[in-house]
CSV table of C-alpha atoms in Angstrom, one decimal:
chain,number,residue,atom,x,y,z
I,9,MET,CA,-21.7,-33.6,-130.5
I,10,ASN,CA,-21.9,-32.7,-134.2
I,11,GLU,CA,-19.3,-33.4,-136.9
I,12,GLN,CA,-17.6,-30.0,-136.4
I,13,GLU,CA,-17.3,-30.5,-132.7
I,14,LYS,CA,-15.8,-33.9,-133.3
I,15,ARG,CA,-13.2,-32.5,-135.6
I,16,ASP,CA,-12.4,-29.7,-133.2
I,17,TYR,CA,-12.0,-32.2,-130.3
I,18,LYS,CA,-9.8,-34.4,-132.5
I,19,ALA,CA,-7.6,-31.5,-133.4
I,20,ARG,CA,-7.2,-30.5,-129.8
I,21,TYR,CA,-6.4,-34.1,-128.8
I,22,ASP,CA,-3.7,-34.4,-131.5
I,23,ALA,CA,-2.2,-31.0,-130.5
I,24,ALA,CA,-2.1,-32.1,-126.8
I,25,LYS,CA,-0.6,-35.4,-127.7
I,26,GLN,CA,2.3,-33.8,-129.4
I,27,HIS,CA,3.2,-32.1,-126.1
I,28,GLY,CA,2.3,-34.9,-123.8
I,29,VAL,CA,4.3,-37.8,-122.2
I,30,LYS,CA,4.3,-41.4,-123.2
I,31,PHE,CA,2.8,-44.0,-120.9
I,32,PHE,CA,5.9,-46.1,-121.4
I,33,PRO,CA,8.5,-45.3,-120.1
I,34,ASP,CA,7.5,-41.9,-118.6
I,35,ILE,CA,4.4,-42.8,-116.6
I,36,ILE,CA,5.7,-46.2,-115.7
I,37,TYR,CA,8.9,-44.6,-114.4
I,38,LYS,CA,6.9,-42.2,-112.2
I,39,ASP,CA,4.8,-45.1,-110.9
I,40,MET,CA,7.9,-47.1,-110.0
I,41,ILE,CA,9.4,-44.2,-108.1
I,42,VAL,CA,6.2,-43.7,-106.1
I,43,SER,CA,5.9,-47.4,-105.4
I,44,PHE,CA,9.5,-47.7,-104.3
I,45,GLY,CA,9.0,-44.7,-101.9
I,46,LEU,CA,5.9,-46.4,-100.4
I,47,PHE,CA,7.9,-49.6,-100.0
I,48,LEU,CA,10.7,-47.8,-98.1
I,49,LEU,CA,8.0,-46.1,-95.9
I,50,LEU,CA,6.5,-49.5,-95.0
I,51,VAL,CA,9.9,-51.0,-94.3
I,52,GLY,CA,10.7,-48.0,-92.0
I,53,LEU,CA,7.4,-48.3,-90.2
I,54,ALA,CA,7.9,-52.1,-89.7
I,55,THR,CA,11.5,-51.6,-88.5
I,56,PHE,CA,11.1,-48.6,-86.2
I,57,VAL,CA,7.4,-48.6,-85.2
I,58,GLY,CA,6.1,-52.1,-85.6
I,59,VAL,CA,2.7,-53.3,-84.5
I,60,LYS,CA,1.2,-53.7,-81.1
I,61,ALA,CA,1.8,-57.1,-79.6
I,62,GLU,CA,-1.4,-59.0,-78.8
I,63,PRO,CA,-1.9,-62.1,-76.8
I,64,PRO,CA,-2.2,-65.4,-78.6
I,65,ALA,CA,-5.6,-66.4,-79.8
I,66,ASP,CA,-7.6,-68.0,-77.0
I,67,PRO,CA,-10.6,-70.1,-78.2
I,68,SER,CA,-11.9,-70.3,-74.6
I,69,ASP,CA,-12.1,-66.5,-74.2
I,70,SER,CA,-15.8,-65.8,-74.5
I,71,THR,CA,-15.3,-62.1,-73.8
I,72,TYR,CA,-13.5,-61.5,-77.1
I,73,VAL,CA,-15.3,-59.1,-79.4
I,74,PRO,CA,-14.5,-60.0,-83.0
I,75,ARG,CA,-14.1,-57.0,-85.4
I,76,PRO,CA,-12.5,-56.5,-88.8
I,77,GLU,CA,-9.5,-54.3,-89.6
I,78,TRP,CA,-10.1,-50.6,-89.7
I,79,TYR,CA,-10.6,-50.5,-93.5
I,80,PHE,CA,-13.5,-52.9,-93.3
I,81,LEU,CA,-15.1,-51.3,-90.2
I,82,PHE,CA,-17.8,-49.5,-92.4
I,83,LEU,CA,-19.1,-52.9,-93.5
I,84,PHE,CA,-19.1,-54.1,-89.9
I,85,GLU,CA,-21.2,-51.0,-88.9
I,86,LEU,CA,-23.5,-51.4,-91.9
I,87,LEU,CA,-24.6,-54.8,-90.7
I,88,LYS,CA,-26.2,-53.1,-87.7
I,89,PHE,CA,-28.8,-51.6,-90.0
I,90,PHE,CA,-29.7,-55.0,-91.5
I,91,PRO,CA,-30.1,-57.4,-88.6
I,92,GLY,CA,-31.4,-61.0,-88.7
I,93,LYS,CA,-33.0,-62.3,-91.9
I,94,ILE,CA,-32.2,-59.2,-94.0
I,95,GLU,CA,-28.5,-59.4,-93.1
I,96,TRP,CA,-27.8,-60.4,-96.8
I,97,VAL,CA,-28.9,-57.0,-97.9
I,98,GLY,CA,-26.1,-55.4,-95.9
I,99,THR,CA,-23.4,-58.0,-96.7
I,100,ALA,CA,-24.1,-58.3,-100.5
I,101,VAL,CA,-26.7,-56.0,-102.0
I,102,VAL,CA,-25.6,-52.6,-100.7
I,103,PRO,CA,-21.8,-53.1,-101.2
I,104,LEU,CA,-22.5,-54.6,-104.7
I,105,VAL,CA,-24.6,-51.5,-105.7
I,106,ALA,CA,-21.8,-49.2,-104.5
I,107,VAL,CA,-19.1,-51.1,-106.4
I,108,LEU,CA,-21.2,-51.2,-109.6
I,109,ALA,CA,-21.8,-47.5,-109.3
I,110,LEU,CA,-18.0,-47.0,-109.4
I,111,LEU,CA,-17.3,-49.6,-112.1
I,112,LEU,CA,-20.1,-48.3,-114.4
I,113,LEU,CA,-19.1,-44.7,-114.0
I,114,PRO,CA,-17.6,-44.4,-117.6
I,115,PHE,CA,-20.9,-45.7,-119.0
I,116,TYR,CA,-23.3,-43.3,-117.4
I,117,ASP,CA,-20.9,-40.3,-117.1
I,118,ARG,CA,-21.0,-39.4,-120.8
I,119,SER,CA,-20.5,-35.7,-120.5
I,120,ARG,CA,-17.8,-34.2,-122.7
I,121,PHE,CA,-17.1,-31.5,-120.2
I,122,ARG,CA,-14.7,-32.1,-117.3
I,123,HIS,CA,-15.8,-29.4,-115.0
I,124,TRP,CA,-17.6,-30.7,-111.9
I,125,ARG,CA,-20.6,-28.5,-112.4
I,126,SER,CA,-21.3,-30.5,-115.5
I,127,ARG,CA,-21.3,-33.8,-113.5
I,128,ILE,CA,-23.6,-33.0,-110.6
I,129,LEU,CA,-25.2,-36.5,-110.6
I,130,GLU,CA,-21.9,-38.4,-110.7
I,131,ILE,CA,-20.5,-36.1,-108.0
I,132,LEU,CA,-23.5,-36.7,-105.8
I,133,ILE,CA,-23.3,-40.5,-106.3
I,134,MET,CA,-19.5,-40.7,-105.5
I,135,GLY,CA,-19.8,-38.2,-102.7
I,136,PHE,CA,-22.7,-40.2,-101.1
I,137,ILE,CA,-20.6,-43.4,-101.2
I,138,VAL,CA,-17.4,-41.8,-99.8
I,139,ALA,CA,-19.3,-39.9,-97.1
I,140,GLY,CA,-21.2,-43.1,-96.2
I,141,VAL,CA,-17.9,-45.1,-95.8
I,142,LEU,CA,-16.4,-42.4,-93.7
I,143,ALA,CA,-19.4,-42.0,-91.5
I,144,LEU,CA,-19.9,-45.7,-90.9
I,145,THR,CA,-16.1,-46.1,-90.1
I,146,VAL,CA,-16.3,-43.3,-87.5
I,147,ALA,CA,-19.5,-44.7,-86.0
I,148,ALA,CA,-18.0,-48.2,-85.8
I,149,ALA,CA,-14.8,-46.9,-84.1
I,150,ILE,CA,-16.9,-44.9,-81.5
I,151,THR,CA,-19.6,-47.5,-80.7
I,152,THR,CA,-17.5,-50.7,-80.7
I,153,PRO,CA,-16.5,-51.4,-77.1
I,154,ALA,CA,-12.8,-51.6,-76.4
I,155,GLN,CA,-11.3,-55.0,-76.4
I,156,GLU,CA,-10.9,-56.2,-72.9
I,157,GLU,CA,-8.1,-58.5,-73.6
I,158,PHE,CA,-5.6,-59.1,-70.8
I,159,SER,CA,-2.2,-58.5,-72.2
I,160,VAL,CA,1.1,-58.5,-70.3
I,161,ALA,CA,4.1,-57.1,-71.8
I,162,GLY,CA,7.2,-59.2,-72.1
I,163,SER,CA,9.3,-57.8,-69.2
I,164,ILE,CA,9.5,-59.9,-66.1
I,165,GLY,CA,8.7,-56.8,-64.0
I,166,GLN,CA,5.4,-56.1,-65.7
I,167,GLN,CA,4.4,-59.7,-65.5
I,168,TYR,CA,5.4,-59.9,-61.9
I,169,ALA,CA,3.3,-56.8,-61.0
I,170,ALA,CA,0.3,-58.1,-62.9
I,171,GLY,CA,0.6,-61.5,-61.4
I,172,GLU,CA,0.9,-60.1,-57.9
I,173,GLU,CA,-2.3,-58.2,-58.3
I,174,LEU,CA,-4.1,-61.2,-59.7
I,175,TYR,CA,-2.8,-63.4,-56.9
I,176,GLY,CA,-4.1,-60.9,-54.4
I,177,VAL,CA,-7.6,-61.2,-55.7
I,178,GLN,CA,-7.8,-64.8,-56.8
I,179,CYS,CA,-5.5,-66.8,-54.5
I,180,VAL,CA,-4.9,-65.1,-51.1
I,181,GLU,CA,-8.2,-66.3,-49.6
I,182,CYS,CA,-6.9,-69.9,-49.6
I,183,HIS,CA,-3.1,-69.6,-50.0
I,184,GLY,CA,-2.4,-66.5,-47.9
I,185,PRO,CA,-0.7,-63.3,-48.9
I,186,GLU,CA,2.7,-64.9,-48.6
I,187,GLY,CA,1.8,-68.3,-50.0
I,188,GLN,CA,2.1,-69.7,-46.6
I,189,GLY,CA,-1.1,-71.7,-46.8
I,190,GLY,CA,-2.9,-72.8,-43.7
I,191,GLU,CA,-6.5,-73.5,-42.7
I,192,ILE,CA,-9.2,-72.0,-44.9
I,193,THR,CA,-11.9,-70.2,-42.8
I,194,THR,CA,-13.8,-68.0,-45.2
I,195,VAL,CA,-14.4,-70.0,-48.4
I,196,GLU,CA,-17.8,-71.7,-48.4
I,197,GLY,CA,-17.5,-75.4,-48.6
I,198,LEU,CA,-13.8,-75.5,-47.8
I,199,GLU,CA,-13.9,-74.4,-44.2
I,200,GLY,CA,-11.3,-76.3,-42.2
I,201,VAL,CA,-9.3,-77.5,-45.2
I,202,VAL,CA,-5.6,-77.1,-44.6
I,203,VAL,CA,-3.7,-75.8,-47.7
I,204,PRO,CA,0.0,-76.7,-48.0
I,205,PRO,CA,2.3,-73.7,-48.5
I,206,LEU,CA,3.3,-72.5,-52.0
I,207,ASN,CA,6.4,-70.8,-50.7
I,208,ALA,CA,8.0,-74.0,-49.4
I,209,PRO,CA,10.8,-75.7,-51.3
I,210,ASP,CA,8.8,-78.9,-51.3
I,211,PHE,CA,6.4,-77.2,-53.7
I,212,ILE,CA,8.3,-74.5,-55.5
I,213,TYR,CA,11.4,-76.7,-56.3
I,214,THR,CA,9.4,-79.7,-57.5
I,215,ARG,CA,6.9,-77.9,-59.8
I,216,THR,CA,7.8,-76.4,-63.2
I,217,ASP,CA,6.1,-73.3,-64.5
I,218,LYS,CA,4.0,-75.5,-66.8
I,219,THR,CA,2.9,-77.6,-63.9
I,220,ILE,CA,1.9,-74.6,-61.8
I,221,TYR,CA,0.1,-73.2,-64.9
I,222,GLN,CA,-1.9,-76.5,-65.3
I,223,ILE,CA,-2.8,-76.6,-61.6
I,224,ILE,CA,-4.3,-73.1,-61.9
I,225,ASN,CA,-5.9,-73.8,-65.3
I,226,TYR,CA,-7.5,-77.2,-64.5
I,227,GLY,CA,-7.7,-76.9,-60.7
I,228,GLN,CA,-7.4,-79.7,-58.3
I,229,GLN,CA,-10.9,-80.9,-57.8
I,230,ASP,CA,-10.0,-83.6,-55.3
I,231,LEU,CA,-8.3,-81.0,-53.1
I,232,GLY,CA,-11.2,-78.5,-53.5
I,233,MET,CA,-9.4,-76.1,-55.8
I,234,PRO,CA,-11.7,-75.1,-58.7
I,235,PRO,CA,-10.4,-74.5,-62.2
I,236,PHE,CA,-9.5,-70.9,-63.0
I,237,GLY,CA,-9.0,-71.2,-66.8
I,238,LEU,CA,-11.8,-69.8,-68.9
I,239,ALA,CA,-12.1,-73.0,-70.8
I,240,TYR,CA,-12.9,-74.9,-67.6
I,241,GLY,CA,-15.4,-72.5,-66.0
I,242,GLY,CA,-13.0,-70.1,-64.4
I,243,GLU,CA,-12.4,-66.4,-65.2
I,244,LEU,CA,-8.7,-66.2,-66.0
I,245,GLN,CA,-7.2,-65.9,-69.5
I,246,LYS,CA,-4.0,-67.7,-70.4
I,247,ALA,CA,-2.0,-64.5,-70.1
I,248,GLN,CA,-3.4,-63.9,-66.6
I,249,ILE,CA,-2.4,-67.4,-65.5
I,250,ASP,CA,1.0,-66.9,-66.9
I,251,ALA,CA,1.4,-63.7,-64.9
I,252,ILE,CA,0.4,-65.5,-61.7
I,253,VAL,CA,2.9,-68.2,-62.4
I,254,THR,CA,5.6,-65.6,-62.9
I,255,PHE,CA,4.7,-64.0,-59.6
I,256,ILE,CA,4.8,-67.2,-57.7
I,257,ARG,CA,8.1,-68.2,-59.2
I,258,TYR,CA,9.9,-65.0,-58.6
I,259,ALA,CA,8.3,-64.3,-55.2
I,260,TRP,CA,9.1,-67.6,-53.5
I,261,ASP,CA,11.8,-69.5,-55.4
I,262,ASP,CA,15.1,-68.4,-54.0
I,263,ARG,CA,16.9,-70.0,-56.9
I,264,VAL,CA,15.8,-67.2,-59.2
I,265,GLU,CA,16.5,-63.5,-58.8
I,266,LEU,CA,13.9,-60.8,-59.4
I,267,PRO,CA,15.1,-58.3,-62.0
I,268,LYS,CA,15.8,-54.8,-60.6
I,269,GLU,CA,13.0,-53.2,-62.7
I,270,ALA,CA,10.5,-55.5,-60.9
I,271,ALA,CA,11.4,-53.9,-57.6
I,272,VAL,CA,8.9,-51.2,-58.3
I,273,ALA,CA,6.1,-53.8,-58.0
I,274,GLY,CA,4.6,-54.7,-54.7
I,275,VAL,CA,4.6,-52.9,-51.4
I,276,PRO,CA,7.3,-50.2,-51.4
I,277,PRO,CA,9.5,-50.2,-48.3
I,278,LEU,CA,8.8,-47.5,-45.7
I,279,GLY,CA,11.6,-45.3,-44.5
I,280,PRO,CA,12.2,-44.7,-40.8
I,281,ASP,CA,10.8,-41.1,-40.9
I,282,GLU,CA,8.5,-41.6,-43.9
I,283,ILE,CA,4.8,-41.0,-43.5
I,284,PRO,CA,2.8,-43.7,-45.3
I,285,THR,CA,-0.1,-42.8,-47.6
I,286,PHE,CA,-3.0,-44.9,-48.8
I,287,THR,CA,-2.1,-44.8,-52.5
I,288,VAL,CA,1.6,-45.5,-52.1
I,289,HIS,CA,1.8,-47.9,-49.2
I,290,VAL,CA,-1.5,-49.0,-47.8
I,291,GLU,CA,-3.3,-49.9,-51.0
I,292,PRO,CA,-0.6,-52.3,-52.2
I,293,VAL,CA,-0.8,-54.2,-48.9
I,294,ILE,CA,-4.6,-54.3,-49.2
I,295,ARG,CA,-4.4,-55.7,-52.7
I,296,ARG,CA,-2.0,-58.3,-51.6
I,297,ALA,CA,-3.5,-59.4,-48.3
I,298,CYS,CA,-7.1,-58.2,-48.0
I,299,LEU,CA,-8.8,-57.7,-51.3
I,300,SER,CA,-9.3,-61.4,-52.0
I,301,CYS,CA,-12.0,-61.5,-49.3
I,302,HIS,CA,-13.0,-57.8,-49.0
I,303,ARG,CA,-14.8,-57.4,-52.3
I,304,PRO,CA,-18.4,-57.9,-53.4
I,305,GLY,CA,-19.6,-61.5,-53.4
I,306,LYS,CA,-17.5,-62.6,-50.5
I,307,LYS,CA,-18.3,-63.2,-46.8
I,308,ASN,CA,-16.8,-60.1,-45.3
I,309,GLY,CA,-19.3,-58.3,-43.1
I,310,ASN,CA,-20.1,-56.0,-46.0
I,311,TYR,CA,-16.6,-54.5,-45.7
I,312,TRP,CA,-15.1,-53.7,-49.1
I,313,MET,CA,-11.6,-52.5,-49.6
I,314,ARG,CA,-11.4,-51.6,-53.3
I,315,THR,CA,-11.0,-47.8,-52.7
I,316,TYR,CA,-10.0,-45.3,-50.0
I,317,ASP,CA,-13.6,-44.5,-49.2
I,318,GLU,CA,-14.6,-48.1,-49.0
I,319,VAL,CA,-11.8,-48.9,-46.6
I,320,LEU,CA,-12.9,-46.2,-44.3
I,321,THR,CA,-16.7,-46.2,-44.5
I,322,THR,CA,-18.1,-49.7,-45.5
I,323,GLY,CA,-18.8,-52.7,-43.3
I,324,ASP,CA,-21.2,-53.6,-40.5
I,325,TYR,CA,-18.7,-52.3,-37.9
I,326,ALA,CA,-17.6,-49.1,-39.5
I,327,PRO,CA,-15.6,-47.0,-38.8
I,328,ASN,CA,-12.9,-49.6,-39.3
I,329,PHE,CA,-10.0,-47.2,-39.0
I,330,VAL,CA,-10.0,-44.1,-36.9
I,331,ALA,CA,-7.4,-41.4,-37.4
I,332,GLY,CA,-4.9,-41.5,-34.5
I,333,ASP,CA,-6.6,-44.4,-32.8
I,334,LEU,CA,-4.6,-47.7,-32.7
I,335,ASP,CA,-7.5,-49.3,-30.9
I,336,SER,CA,-9.8,-49.1,-33.9
I,337,ASN,CA,-11.3,-52.4,-35.0
I,338,ALA,CA,-9.1,-52.9,-38.1
I,339,ILE,CA,-5.9,-52.2,-36.3
I,340,LEU,CA,-6.8,-54.5,-33.4
I,341,MET,CA,-7.8,-57.3,-35.8
I,342,ILE,CA,-4.6,-57.2,-37.8
I,343,ASN,CA,-2.8,-57.4,-34.5
I,344,GLY,CA,-4.7,-60.6,-33.8
I,345,VAL,CA,-7.0,-59.2,-31.1
I,346,GLU,CA,-10.6,-60.5,-31.0
I,347,THR,CA,-13.2,-57.7,-31.4
I,348,ASP,CA,-17.0,-57.6,-32.0
I,349,ALA,CA,-16.1,-57.4,-35.7
I,350,GLY,CA,-14.1,-60.6,-35.7
I,351,GLY,CA,-10.7,-62.1,-34.9
I,352,GLN,CA,-7.4,-62.3,-36.6
I,353,MET,CA,-7.1,-60.6,-40.0
I,354,PRO,CA,-6.1,-61.9,-42.4
I,355,PRO,CA,-7.5,-65.2,-41.1
I,356,THR,CA,-4.7,-67.2,-42.8
I,357,GLY,CA,-2.0,-65.6,-40.6
I,358,ALA,CA,-0.5,-62.5,-39.2
I,359,LEU,CA,0.7,-59.7,-41.5
I,360,LYS,CA,4.4,-59.2,-42.1
I,361,PRO,CA,5.7,-56.8,-39.4
I,362,GLU,CA,6.6,-54.2,-41.9
I,363,TRP,CA,3.1,-54.2,-43.4
I,364,LEU,CA,1.6,-53.9,-39.9
I,365,ASP,CA,3.9,-51.0,-39.3
I,366,ILE,CA,2.5,-49.3,-42.4
I,367,PHE,CA,-1.0,-49.6,-41.2
I,368,GLU,CA,-0.2,-48.2,-37.7
I,369,ARG,CA,1.9,-45.3,-38.9
I,370,TRP,CA,-0.7,-44.4,-41.5
I,371,VAL,CA,-3.5,-44.3,-38.8
I,372,LEU,CA,-1.3,-42.2,-36.5
I,373,ALA,CA,-0.5,-39.8,-39.4
I,374,GLY,CA,-4.2,-39.1,-39.9
I,375,MET,CA,-4.7,-41.6,-42.8
I,376,PRO,CA,-3.6,-39.4,-45.7
I,377,GLU,CA,-4.9,-40.6,-49.0
I,378,THR,CA,-2.1,-39.4,-51.4
I,379,PRO,CA,1.4,-37.8,-51.0
I,380,GLU,CA,-0.3,-34.5,-51.7
I,381,ASP,CA,-2.1,-34.8,-48.4
I,382,LEU,CA,1.1,-35.0,-46.4
I,383,PRO,CA,2.3,-32.0,-44.3
I,384,THR,CA,4.5,-29.5,-46.2
I,385,ALA,CA,7.5,-27.8,-44.8
I,386,VAL,CA,7.2,-24.0,-44.3
I,387,PRO,CA,10.2,-22.3,-46.0
I,388,GLY,CA,12.6,-20.8,-43.4
I,389,SER,CA,10.9,-22.7,-40.6
I,390,GLU,CA,11.3,-26.0,-38.9
I,391,THR,CA,7.6,-26.3,-38.5
I,392,THR,CA,5.3,-27.9,-41.0
I,393,GLN,CA,1.9,-27.0,-42.3
I,394,PRO,CA,-0.7,-29.4,-40.9
I,395,ALA,CA,-2.1,-32.0,-43.3
I,396,GLU,CA,-5.7,-31.8,-44.4
I,397,SER,CA,-7.8,-33.7,-41.9
I,398,ALA,CA,-8.5,-37.2,-43.0
I,399,PRO,CA,-11.9,-38.6,-42.5
């Protein structure tokens, strides 16, 4: 820039300054208005939207995958490119170079022209940094596995439903689907041990929720019960144990009343003329009474009951249920009849009559999987369309 160009620039600057605005109070006033607007926005979000509730921190949870907040995800992703001994490059050198590129911009961008075409190098540097941050953030969001935290919402109904499902998997094998206890027959090393009932007043009246929680968490080694808490070698998180405690309390303590919204949990009642389906009626009974044993890793004759197909096709004595046949193996066994496949099921005691009725009416109806498989009425006729044949 020669002397004439400097004088021209100074003249334009002075002319523009005459028509400009002052930093104080004009610019400061605008900044305050924008800041106040953002403040009101944050207050509104905090009041009407809030943040997702998360379970309390659990140091014993080894499944927890630590990750930063979203605005630092790009640094989290960057470390994947600098593993092991060169991790310091990703944590210090690369971010420092990017920050210095931004801080030193006024010193290496000396062009007197403001058009972007006159600042190709600076545009490329800033564009590369911004694109890198965005790309790394998106890559981190896509590749980081979802957090498998167990979280139960605050309502009793949701805790009850979650606790019932967990009880069906973790506890039924020893304590029975109704907490009735009895002799253990299928747990290796505990065969013949008689478990006292959980649903009896002697137990449920004299134990607080905290006591039941500690029994599940620590176990009762002298009685053969292993610890279920993560910190002691089990597989349950604190929130999961809390859910089981809630289920036990509301299921068998007649001094407390289950809220109405919790009535949707568990096995739905079957009407006199209602046809049961697998997803609505049979599956809840299986989760409560059968799944504790009939899943991989258990002594069950290779009979798994996690899905509709497994219920019908797995096991050494399949088919277990036969449509329309009340003499099929599974129906006989839940009625206490000895078969080649085994005896009474579940071994801890007979099913409740209404649950047995669900199984039998489901078999007689052709074992429909979902309500969509049920017969549909023909308009203007008392007849019904036949249901799709069940396997």
